[in-house]
XYZ file of C-alpha atoms in Angstrom:
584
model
C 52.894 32.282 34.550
C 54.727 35.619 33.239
C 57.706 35.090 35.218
C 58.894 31.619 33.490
C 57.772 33.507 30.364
C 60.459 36.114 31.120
C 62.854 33.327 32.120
C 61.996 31.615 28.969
C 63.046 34.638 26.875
C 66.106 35.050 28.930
C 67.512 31.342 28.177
C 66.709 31.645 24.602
C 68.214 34.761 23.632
C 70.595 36.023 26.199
C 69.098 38.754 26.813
C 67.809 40.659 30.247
C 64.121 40.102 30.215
C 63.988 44.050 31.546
C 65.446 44.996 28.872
C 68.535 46.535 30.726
C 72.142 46.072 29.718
C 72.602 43.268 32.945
C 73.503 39.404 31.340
C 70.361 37.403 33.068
C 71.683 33.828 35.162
C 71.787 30.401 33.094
C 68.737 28.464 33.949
C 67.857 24.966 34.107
C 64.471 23.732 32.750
C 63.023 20.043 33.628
C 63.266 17.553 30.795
C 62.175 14.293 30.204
C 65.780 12.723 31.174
C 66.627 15.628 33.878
C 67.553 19.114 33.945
C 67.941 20.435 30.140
C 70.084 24.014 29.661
C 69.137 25.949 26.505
C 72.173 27.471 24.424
C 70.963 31.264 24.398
C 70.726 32.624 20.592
C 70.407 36.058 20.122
C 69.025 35.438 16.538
C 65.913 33.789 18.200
C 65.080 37.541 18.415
C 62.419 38.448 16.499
C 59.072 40.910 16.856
C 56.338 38.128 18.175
C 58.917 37.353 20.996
C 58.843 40.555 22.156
C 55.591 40.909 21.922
C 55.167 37.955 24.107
C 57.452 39.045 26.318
C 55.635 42.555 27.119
C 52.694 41.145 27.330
C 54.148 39.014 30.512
C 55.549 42.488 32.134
C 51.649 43.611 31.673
C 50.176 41.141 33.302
C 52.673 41.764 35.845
C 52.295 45.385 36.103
C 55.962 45.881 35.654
C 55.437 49.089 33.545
C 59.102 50.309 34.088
C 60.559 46.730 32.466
C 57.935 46.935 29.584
C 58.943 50.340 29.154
C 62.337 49.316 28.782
C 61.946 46.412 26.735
C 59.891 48.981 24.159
C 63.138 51.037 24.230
C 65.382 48.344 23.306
C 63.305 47.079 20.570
C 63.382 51.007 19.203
C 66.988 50.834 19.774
C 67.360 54.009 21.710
C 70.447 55.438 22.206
C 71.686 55.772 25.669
C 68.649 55.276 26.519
C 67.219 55.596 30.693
C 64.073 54.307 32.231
C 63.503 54.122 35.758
C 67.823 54.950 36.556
C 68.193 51.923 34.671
C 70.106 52.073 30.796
C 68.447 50.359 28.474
C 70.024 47.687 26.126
C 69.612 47.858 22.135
C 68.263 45.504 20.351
C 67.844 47.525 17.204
C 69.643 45.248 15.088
C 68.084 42.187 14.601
C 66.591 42.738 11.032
C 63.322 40.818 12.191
C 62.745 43.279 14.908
C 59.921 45.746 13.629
C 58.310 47.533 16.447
C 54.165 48.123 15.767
C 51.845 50.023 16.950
C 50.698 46.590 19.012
C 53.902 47.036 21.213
C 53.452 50.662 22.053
C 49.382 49.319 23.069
C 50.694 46.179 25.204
C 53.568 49.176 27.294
C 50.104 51.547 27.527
C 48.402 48.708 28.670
C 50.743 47.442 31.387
C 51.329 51.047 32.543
C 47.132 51.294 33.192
C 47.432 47.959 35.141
C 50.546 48.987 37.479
C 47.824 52.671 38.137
C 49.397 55.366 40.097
C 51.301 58.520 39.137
C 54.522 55.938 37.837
C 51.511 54.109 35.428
C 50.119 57.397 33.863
C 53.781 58.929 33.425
C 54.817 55.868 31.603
C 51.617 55.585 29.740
C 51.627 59.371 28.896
C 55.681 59.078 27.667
C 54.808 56.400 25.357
C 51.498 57.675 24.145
C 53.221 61.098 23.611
C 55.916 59.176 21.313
C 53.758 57.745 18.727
C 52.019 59.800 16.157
C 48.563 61.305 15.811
C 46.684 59.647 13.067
C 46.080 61.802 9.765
C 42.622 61.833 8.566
C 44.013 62.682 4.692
C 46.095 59.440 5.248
C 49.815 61.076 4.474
C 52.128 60.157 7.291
C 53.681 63.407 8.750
C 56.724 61.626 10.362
C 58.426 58.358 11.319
C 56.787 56.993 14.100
C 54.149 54.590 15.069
C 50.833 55.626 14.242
C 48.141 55.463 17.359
C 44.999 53.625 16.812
C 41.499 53.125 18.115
C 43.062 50.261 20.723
C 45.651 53.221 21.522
C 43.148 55.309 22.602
C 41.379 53.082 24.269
C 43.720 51.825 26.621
C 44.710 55.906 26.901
C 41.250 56.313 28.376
C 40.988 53.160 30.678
C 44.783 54.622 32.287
C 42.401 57.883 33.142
C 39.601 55.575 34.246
C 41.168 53.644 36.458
C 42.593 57.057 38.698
C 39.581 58.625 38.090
C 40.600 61.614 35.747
C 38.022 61.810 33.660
C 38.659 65.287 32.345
C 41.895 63.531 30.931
C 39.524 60.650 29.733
C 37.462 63.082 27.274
C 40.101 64.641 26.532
C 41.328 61.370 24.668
C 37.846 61.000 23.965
C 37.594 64.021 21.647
C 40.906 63.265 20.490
C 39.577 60.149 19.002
C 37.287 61.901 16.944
C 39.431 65.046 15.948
C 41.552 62.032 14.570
C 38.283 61.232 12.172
C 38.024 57.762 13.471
C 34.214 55.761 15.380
C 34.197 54.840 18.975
C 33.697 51.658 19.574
C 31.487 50.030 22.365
C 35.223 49.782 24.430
C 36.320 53.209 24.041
C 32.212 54.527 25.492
C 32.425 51.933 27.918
C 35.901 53.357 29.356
C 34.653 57.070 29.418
C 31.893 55.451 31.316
C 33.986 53.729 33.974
C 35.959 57.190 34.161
C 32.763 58.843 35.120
C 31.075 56.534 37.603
C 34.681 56.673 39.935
C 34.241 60.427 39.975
C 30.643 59.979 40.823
C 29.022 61.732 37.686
C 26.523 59.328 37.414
C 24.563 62.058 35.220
C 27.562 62.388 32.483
C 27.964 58.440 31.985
C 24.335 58.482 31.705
C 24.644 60.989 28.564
C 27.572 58.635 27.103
C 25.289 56.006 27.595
C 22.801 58.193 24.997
C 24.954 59.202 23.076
C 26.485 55.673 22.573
C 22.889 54.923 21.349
C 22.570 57.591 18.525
C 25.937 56.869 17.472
C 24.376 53.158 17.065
C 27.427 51.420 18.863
C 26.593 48.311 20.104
C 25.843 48.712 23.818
C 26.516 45.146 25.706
C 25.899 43.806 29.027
C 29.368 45.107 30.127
C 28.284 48.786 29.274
C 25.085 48.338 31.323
C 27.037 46.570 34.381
C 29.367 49.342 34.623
C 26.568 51.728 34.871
C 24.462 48.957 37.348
C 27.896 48.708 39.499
C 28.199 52.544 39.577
C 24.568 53.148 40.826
C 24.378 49.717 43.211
C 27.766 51.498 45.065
C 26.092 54.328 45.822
C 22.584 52.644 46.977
C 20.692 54.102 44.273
C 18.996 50.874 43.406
C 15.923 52.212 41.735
C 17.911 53.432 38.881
C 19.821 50.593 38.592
C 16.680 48.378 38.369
C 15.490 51.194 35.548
C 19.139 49.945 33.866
C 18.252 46.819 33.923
C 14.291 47.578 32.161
C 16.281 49.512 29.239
C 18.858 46.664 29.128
C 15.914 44.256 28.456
C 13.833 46.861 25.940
C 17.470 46.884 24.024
C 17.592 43.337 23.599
C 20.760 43.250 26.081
C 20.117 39.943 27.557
C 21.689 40.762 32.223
C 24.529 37.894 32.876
C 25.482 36.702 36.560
C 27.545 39.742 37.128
C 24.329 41.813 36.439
C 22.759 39.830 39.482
C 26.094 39.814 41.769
C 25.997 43.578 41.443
C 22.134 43.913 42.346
C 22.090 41.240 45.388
C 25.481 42.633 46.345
C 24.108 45.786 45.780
C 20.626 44.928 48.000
C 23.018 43.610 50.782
C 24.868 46.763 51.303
C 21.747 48.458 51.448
C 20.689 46.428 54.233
C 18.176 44.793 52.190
C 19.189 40.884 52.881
C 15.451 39.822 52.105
C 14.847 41.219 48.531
C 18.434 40.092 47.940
C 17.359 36.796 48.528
C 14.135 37.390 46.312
C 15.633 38.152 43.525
C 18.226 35.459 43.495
C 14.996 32.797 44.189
C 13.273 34.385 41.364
C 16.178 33.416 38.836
C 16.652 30.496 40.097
C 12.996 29.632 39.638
C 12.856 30.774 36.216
C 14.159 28.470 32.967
C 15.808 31.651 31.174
C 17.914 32.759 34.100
C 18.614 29.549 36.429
C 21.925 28.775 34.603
C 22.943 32.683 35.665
C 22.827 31.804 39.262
C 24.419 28.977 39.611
C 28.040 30.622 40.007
C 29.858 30.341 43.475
C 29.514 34.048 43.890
C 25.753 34.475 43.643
C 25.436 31.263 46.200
C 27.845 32.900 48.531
C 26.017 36.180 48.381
C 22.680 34.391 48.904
C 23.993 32.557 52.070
C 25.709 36.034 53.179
C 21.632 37.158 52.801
C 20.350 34.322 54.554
C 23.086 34.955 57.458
C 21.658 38.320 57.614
C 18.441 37.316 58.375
C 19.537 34.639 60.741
C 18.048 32.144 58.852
C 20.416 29.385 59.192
C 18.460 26.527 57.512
C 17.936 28.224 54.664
C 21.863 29.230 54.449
C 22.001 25.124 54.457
C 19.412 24.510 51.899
C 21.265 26.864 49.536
C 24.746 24.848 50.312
C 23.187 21.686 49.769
C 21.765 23.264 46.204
C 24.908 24.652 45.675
C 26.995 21.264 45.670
C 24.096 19.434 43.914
C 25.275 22.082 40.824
C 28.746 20.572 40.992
C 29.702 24.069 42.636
C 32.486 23.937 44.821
C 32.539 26.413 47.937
C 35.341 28.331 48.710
C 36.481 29.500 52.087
C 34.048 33.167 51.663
C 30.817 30.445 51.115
C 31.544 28.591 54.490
C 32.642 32.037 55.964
C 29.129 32.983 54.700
C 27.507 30.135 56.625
C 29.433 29.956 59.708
C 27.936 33.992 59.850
C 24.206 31.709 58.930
C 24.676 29.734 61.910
C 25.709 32.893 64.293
C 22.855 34.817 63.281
C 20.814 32.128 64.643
C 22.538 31.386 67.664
C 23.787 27.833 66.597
C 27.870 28.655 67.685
C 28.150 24.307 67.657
C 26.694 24.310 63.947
C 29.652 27.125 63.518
C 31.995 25.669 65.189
C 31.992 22.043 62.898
C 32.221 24.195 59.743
C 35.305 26.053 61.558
C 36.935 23.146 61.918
C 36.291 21.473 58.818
C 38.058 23.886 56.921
C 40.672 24.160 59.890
C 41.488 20.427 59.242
C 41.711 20.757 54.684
C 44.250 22.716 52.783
C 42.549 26.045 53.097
C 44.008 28.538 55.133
C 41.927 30.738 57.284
C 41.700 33.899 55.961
C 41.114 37.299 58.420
C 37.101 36.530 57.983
C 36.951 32.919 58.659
C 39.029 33.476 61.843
C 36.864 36.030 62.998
C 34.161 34.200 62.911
C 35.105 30.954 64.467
C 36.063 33.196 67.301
C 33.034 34.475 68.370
C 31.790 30.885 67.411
C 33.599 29.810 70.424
C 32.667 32.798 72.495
C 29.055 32.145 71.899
C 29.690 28.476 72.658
C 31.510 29.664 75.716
C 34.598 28.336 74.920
C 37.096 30.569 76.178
C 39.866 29.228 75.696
C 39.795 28.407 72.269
C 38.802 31.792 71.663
C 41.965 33.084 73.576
C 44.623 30.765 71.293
C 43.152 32.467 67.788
C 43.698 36.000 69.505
C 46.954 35.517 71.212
C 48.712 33.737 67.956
C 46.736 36.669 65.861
C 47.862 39.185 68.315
C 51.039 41.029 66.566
C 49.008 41.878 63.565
C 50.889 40.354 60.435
C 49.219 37.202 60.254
C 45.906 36.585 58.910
C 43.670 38.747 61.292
C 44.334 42.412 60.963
C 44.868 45.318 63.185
C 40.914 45.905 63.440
C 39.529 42.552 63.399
C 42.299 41.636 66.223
C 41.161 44.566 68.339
C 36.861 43.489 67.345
C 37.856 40.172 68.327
C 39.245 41.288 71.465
C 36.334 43.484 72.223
C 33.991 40.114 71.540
C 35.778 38.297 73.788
C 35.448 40.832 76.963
C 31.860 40.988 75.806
C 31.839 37.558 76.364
C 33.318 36.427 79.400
C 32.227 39.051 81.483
C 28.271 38.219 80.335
C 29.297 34.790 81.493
C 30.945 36.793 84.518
C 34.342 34.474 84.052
C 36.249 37.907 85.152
C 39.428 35.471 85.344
C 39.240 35.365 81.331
C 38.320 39.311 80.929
C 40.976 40.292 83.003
C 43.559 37.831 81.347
C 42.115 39.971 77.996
C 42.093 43.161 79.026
C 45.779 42.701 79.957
C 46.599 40.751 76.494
C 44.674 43.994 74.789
C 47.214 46.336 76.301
C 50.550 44.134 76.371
C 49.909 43.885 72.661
C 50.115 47.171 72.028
C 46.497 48.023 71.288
C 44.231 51.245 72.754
C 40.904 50.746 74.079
C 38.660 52.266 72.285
C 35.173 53.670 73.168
C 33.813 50.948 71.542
C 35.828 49.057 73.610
C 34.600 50.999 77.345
C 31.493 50.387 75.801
C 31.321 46.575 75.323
C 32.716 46.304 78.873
C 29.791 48.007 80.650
C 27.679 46.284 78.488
C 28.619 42.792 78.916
C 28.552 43.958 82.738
C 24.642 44.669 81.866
C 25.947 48.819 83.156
C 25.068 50.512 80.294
C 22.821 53.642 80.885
C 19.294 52.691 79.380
C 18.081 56.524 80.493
C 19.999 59.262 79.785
C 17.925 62.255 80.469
C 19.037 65.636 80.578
C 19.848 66.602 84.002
C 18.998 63.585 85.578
C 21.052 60.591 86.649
C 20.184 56.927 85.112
C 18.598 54.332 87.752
C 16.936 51.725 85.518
C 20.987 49.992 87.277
C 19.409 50.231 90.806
C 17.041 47.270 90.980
C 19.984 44.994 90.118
C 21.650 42.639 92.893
C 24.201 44.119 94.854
C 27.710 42.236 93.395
C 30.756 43.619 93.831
C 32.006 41.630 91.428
C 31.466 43.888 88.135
C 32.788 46.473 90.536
C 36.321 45.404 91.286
C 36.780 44.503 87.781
C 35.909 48.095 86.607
C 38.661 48.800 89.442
C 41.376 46.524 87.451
C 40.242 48.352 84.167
C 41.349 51.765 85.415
C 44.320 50.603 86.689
C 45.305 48.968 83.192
C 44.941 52.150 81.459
C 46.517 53.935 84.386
C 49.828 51.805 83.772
C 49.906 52.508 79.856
C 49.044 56.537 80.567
C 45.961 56.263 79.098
C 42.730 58.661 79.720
C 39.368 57.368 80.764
C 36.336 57.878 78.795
C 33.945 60.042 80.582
C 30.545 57.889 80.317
C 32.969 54.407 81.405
C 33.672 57.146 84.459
C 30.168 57.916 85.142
C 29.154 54.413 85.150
C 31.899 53.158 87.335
C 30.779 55.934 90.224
C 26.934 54.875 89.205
C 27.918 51.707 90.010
C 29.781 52.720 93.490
C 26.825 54.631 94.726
C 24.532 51.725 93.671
C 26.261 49.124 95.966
C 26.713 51.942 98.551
C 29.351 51.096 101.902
C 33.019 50.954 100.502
C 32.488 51.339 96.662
C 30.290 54.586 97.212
C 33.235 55.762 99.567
C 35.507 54.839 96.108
C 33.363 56.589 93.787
C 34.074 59.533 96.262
C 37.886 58.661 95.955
C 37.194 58.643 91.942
C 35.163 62.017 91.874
C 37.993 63.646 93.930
C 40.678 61.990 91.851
C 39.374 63.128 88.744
C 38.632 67.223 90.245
C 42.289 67.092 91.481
C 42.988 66.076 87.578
C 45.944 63.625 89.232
C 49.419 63.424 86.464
C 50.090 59.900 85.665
C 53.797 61.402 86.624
C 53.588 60.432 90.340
C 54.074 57.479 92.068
C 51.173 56.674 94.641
C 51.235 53.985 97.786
C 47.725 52.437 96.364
C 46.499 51.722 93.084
C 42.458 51.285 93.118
C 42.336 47.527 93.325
C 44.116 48.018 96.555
C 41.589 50.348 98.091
C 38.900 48.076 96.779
C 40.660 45.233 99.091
C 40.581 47.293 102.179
C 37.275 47.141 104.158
C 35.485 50.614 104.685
C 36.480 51.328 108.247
C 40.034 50.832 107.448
C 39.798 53.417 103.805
C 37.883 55.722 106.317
C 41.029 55.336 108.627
C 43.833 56.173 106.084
C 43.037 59.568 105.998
C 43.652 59.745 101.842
C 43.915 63.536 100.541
C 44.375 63.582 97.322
C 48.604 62.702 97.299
C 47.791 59.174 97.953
C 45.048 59.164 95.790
C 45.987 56.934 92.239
C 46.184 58.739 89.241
C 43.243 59.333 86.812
C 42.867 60.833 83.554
C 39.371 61.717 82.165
C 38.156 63.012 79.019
C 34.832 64.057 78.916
C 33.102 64.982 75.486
C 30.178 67.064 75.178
C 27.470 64.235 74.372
C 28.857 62.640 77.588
C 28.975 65.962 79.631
C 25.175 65.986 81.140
C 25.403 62.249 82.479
C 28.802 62.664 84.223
C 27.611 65.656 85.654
C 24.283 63.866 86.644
C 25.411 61.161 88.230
C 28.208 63.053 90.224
C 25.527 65.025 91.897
C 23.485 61.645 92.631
C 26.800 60.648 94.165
C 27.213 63.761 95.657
C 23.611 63.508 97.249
C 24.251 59.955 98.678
C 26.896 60.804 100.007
C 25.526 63.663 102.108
C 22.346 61.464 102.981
C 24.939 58.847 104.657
C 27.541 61.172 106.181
C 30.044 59.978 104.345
C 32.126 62.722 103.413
């Protein structure tokens, strides 16, 4: 709790925490007998105080307060940091600032990162003195040591510099003094984030001539670097030389592998090798962590193999393991994978109804558990209360869920709840994406299964002739006609596909579309019809009206090169039918 640390320090001494000049507020701590007030004494001041007191700005990552505190325990003159003047506390006599307060500002600087963290860690590092390898003391200042450095290099590590990294490196031994196991492991860290999974390696041997003790962290750093990037066989090798070195793996060594398996799209050998230390006496206390049995029952939702996502709960709990809310997120996904949305659904609610709160994930899920359950409505709440974006679910998991849920209902062909969607989708502000044209023709079963060069798709024509699917495609374009938006080109070809498909009035409107789209018709007009009202009319009285290409709605198409050849094919089909029933 670093804040009522600072608060603490405030009340005691009188001073700003920050170290500015401000006077911090009188607070009131809880006592025994009520509310107690502590008399502020300025002679409570003394080095381990402010030590403690840094060390809560670092765990903070308030680098500019730490910074400041540091200056007012130097007692700099007029001192600045961050626009704010710094106070001076140079004259309490029990105020001697070591080099262990210079380390603690470094420290907090590397844990606030960015371009303010390495200025403030650079100012401060630049401040104290290099040390002397004849031991004389060239000036009055704080000499840096082998925690100095240290820290120096994790700042680099943790932006990725690692040019600055050896830098300090070399610096360390210019200044005649060993690396220790930290100060390799940093310049390993500093490495791996640039992807030089060749120079770490070297570190790695030269950290073995130099015999410094290399420990499981050392190794997992390496492991984490090479699991990121899917190189598993090397980090399995790791793992080998971590055992020939007597360097015993720990459960992060596993969470890294499994985790490491799953990205890879290896669920199955993930699972493998968490069985495999489970079954064996040396290792079984390594698994039983709530992140290995969450990433197990991710595996196991992977492979849609629900029951064994419930045996590993059940021998979860029987460890005295608690789940969290990513475990039953993990077997909610179980039960998905295997098509058991009820089985979802009860864990959904379970966690709905105890003091967790849904995260992004967890909502996610329990909506398409109700979508696969066919419960619409439910479905509809999470999205419209998720809708504006700043609550749990974000921007793309809102605009996924929405997709899911037009997936959905029109598979179930409720069009009532896809339209209702569709118009939610665009009052909230969101764009359809392809991915969104996409999962409309496909939960309309439209989707092209041939797309050959030159020819137009007809694996659609041996379908029943519903009009249906048709007249919502119609409500579509109008949608993104009213926000200005441009059709995709394959959604266009597919619409027209469809028209000539069920022939009589929606091939004469796949006519009306072709046209529409040759005329390329601004969204900048106002037009009698949109093209739900000439899907209302009845042929005779479309063929009646006369429509040139004025009273034609607007459309917008964009047409990319990989969707080129099928518009073009299936505008000729149309273009044939046409001709074969004089319908021009």
């Amino acid at each position: 709790q670093p804040e009522n640390a600072i608060k603490a320090f405030e009340a005691a001494t009188g001073l700003s925490g920050d170290g500015s000049l401000s006077q911090p507020e009188q607070v009131e701590f809880k006592g025994k007998n009520g509310p107690v007030t502590i008399i502020a004494d300025k002679s409570a001041l003394e080095i381990n105080t402010v030590i403690a007191l840094l060390r809560a700005h670092a765990v903070r990552g308030d680098v500019y307060s730490a910074r400041r505190v540091l200056a007012a325990t130097e007692g700099s003159k007029n001192g600045v940091v961050d626009d704010v003047p710094t106070s001076d506390w140079s004259k309490s006599k029990l105020l001697t600032c070591g080099v262990i307060c210079y380390n603690i500002v470094i420290a907090a600087a590397a844990k606030a990162g960015g371009k303010d963290g390495i200025d403030v860690a650079l100012d401060v590092f630049d401040c104290m003195a290099d040390p002397n390898p004849r031991g004389d003391q060239v000036y009055d200042a704080v000499t840096k040591d082998l925690v100095t450095y240290n820290t120096m290099i994790s700042v680099f590590a943790k932006e990725g510099r690692s040019q600055d990294a050896y830098t300090i490196f070399y610096s360390i031994k210019q200044a005649g003094i060993k690396p220790d196991k930290y100060t390799y492991t940093s310049l390993i860290k500093s490495l791996a984030a640039e992807r030089d999974i060749g120079g770490a390696l070297e570190v790695l041997e030269e950290m073995k001539k130099s015999d410094t003790e290399v420990d499981v962290v050392t190794y997992n750093t390496l492991i984490k670097a090479f699991c990121q990037r899917l190189r598993l066989y090397e980090a399995k090798n790791l793992v080998t030389d971590m055992e020939l070195n007597g360097v015993k793996a720990d459960s992060m060594t596993y969470s890294l592998l499994m985790n490491g398996l799953l990205k890879a799209g290896k669920p199955g050998p993930c699972l493998t090798l968490f069985e495999s230390a489970a079954a064996d006496s040396r290792t079984v206390a390594l698994t039983e962590t709530l992140s290995l049995y969450t990433t197990a029952i991710t595996a196991a939702s992977a492979l849609g193999d629900f029951e064994r996502g419930f045996d590993l709960f059940s021998r979860m709990k029987q460890a005295g393991i608690k789940p969290n809310l990513k475990t039953l997120t993990a077997l909610m996904g179980a039960c998905l994978s295997a098509d058991e949305p009820i089985r979802a659904i009860e864990i959904f609610n379970q966690v709905k109804s105890s003091s967790v709160t849904l995260d992004g994930q967890a909502l996610a899920k329990g909506l398409r558990a109700y979508c696969d359950a066919g419960n619409f409505t439910e479905a509809s709440e999470i999205l419209s209360y998720q809708s504006d974006g700043y609550k749990e679910m974000k921007g793309r998991q809102i605009m996924e869920g929405y997709n899911y849920l037009l997936h959905s209902s029109l598979e179930a062909e409720n069009f009532q709840v896809a339209r209702d969607t569709m118009t939610e989708l665009l009052q909230g502000g969101y764009i359809p994406s392809k991915m969104t044209y996409k999962t409309i023709t496909h939960g309309l079963d439209l989707l092209p299964k041939k797309q050959i060069r030159g020819m137009a798709d007809i694996s659609n024509f041996k379908k029943k002739l519903d009009p249906s699917k048709f007249n919502f495609l119609m409500f579509v374009l109008d949608s993104i006609s009213e926000r200005k938006l441009i059709c995709e080109g394959l959604f266009y070809s597919i619409i027209i596909s469809e028209g000539q498909r069920l022939g009589g009035r929606s091939r004469f409107i796949s006519s009306l579309l072709m046209n529409a789209k040759r005329e390329g018709l601004s969204y900048d007009r106002i037009t009698p019809y949109t093209w739900s009202d000439l899907t209302a009319l009845q042929q005779n009285e479309l063929l009646e009206k006369s429509l040139d290409a004025e009273s034609l709605p607007s459309l917008q198409i964009r047409i990319s090169q990989n969707d080129a050849y099928q518009v073009s094919a299936t505008e000729k089909a149309l273009f044939f039918s046409l001709k074969k029933n004089k319908i021009q």
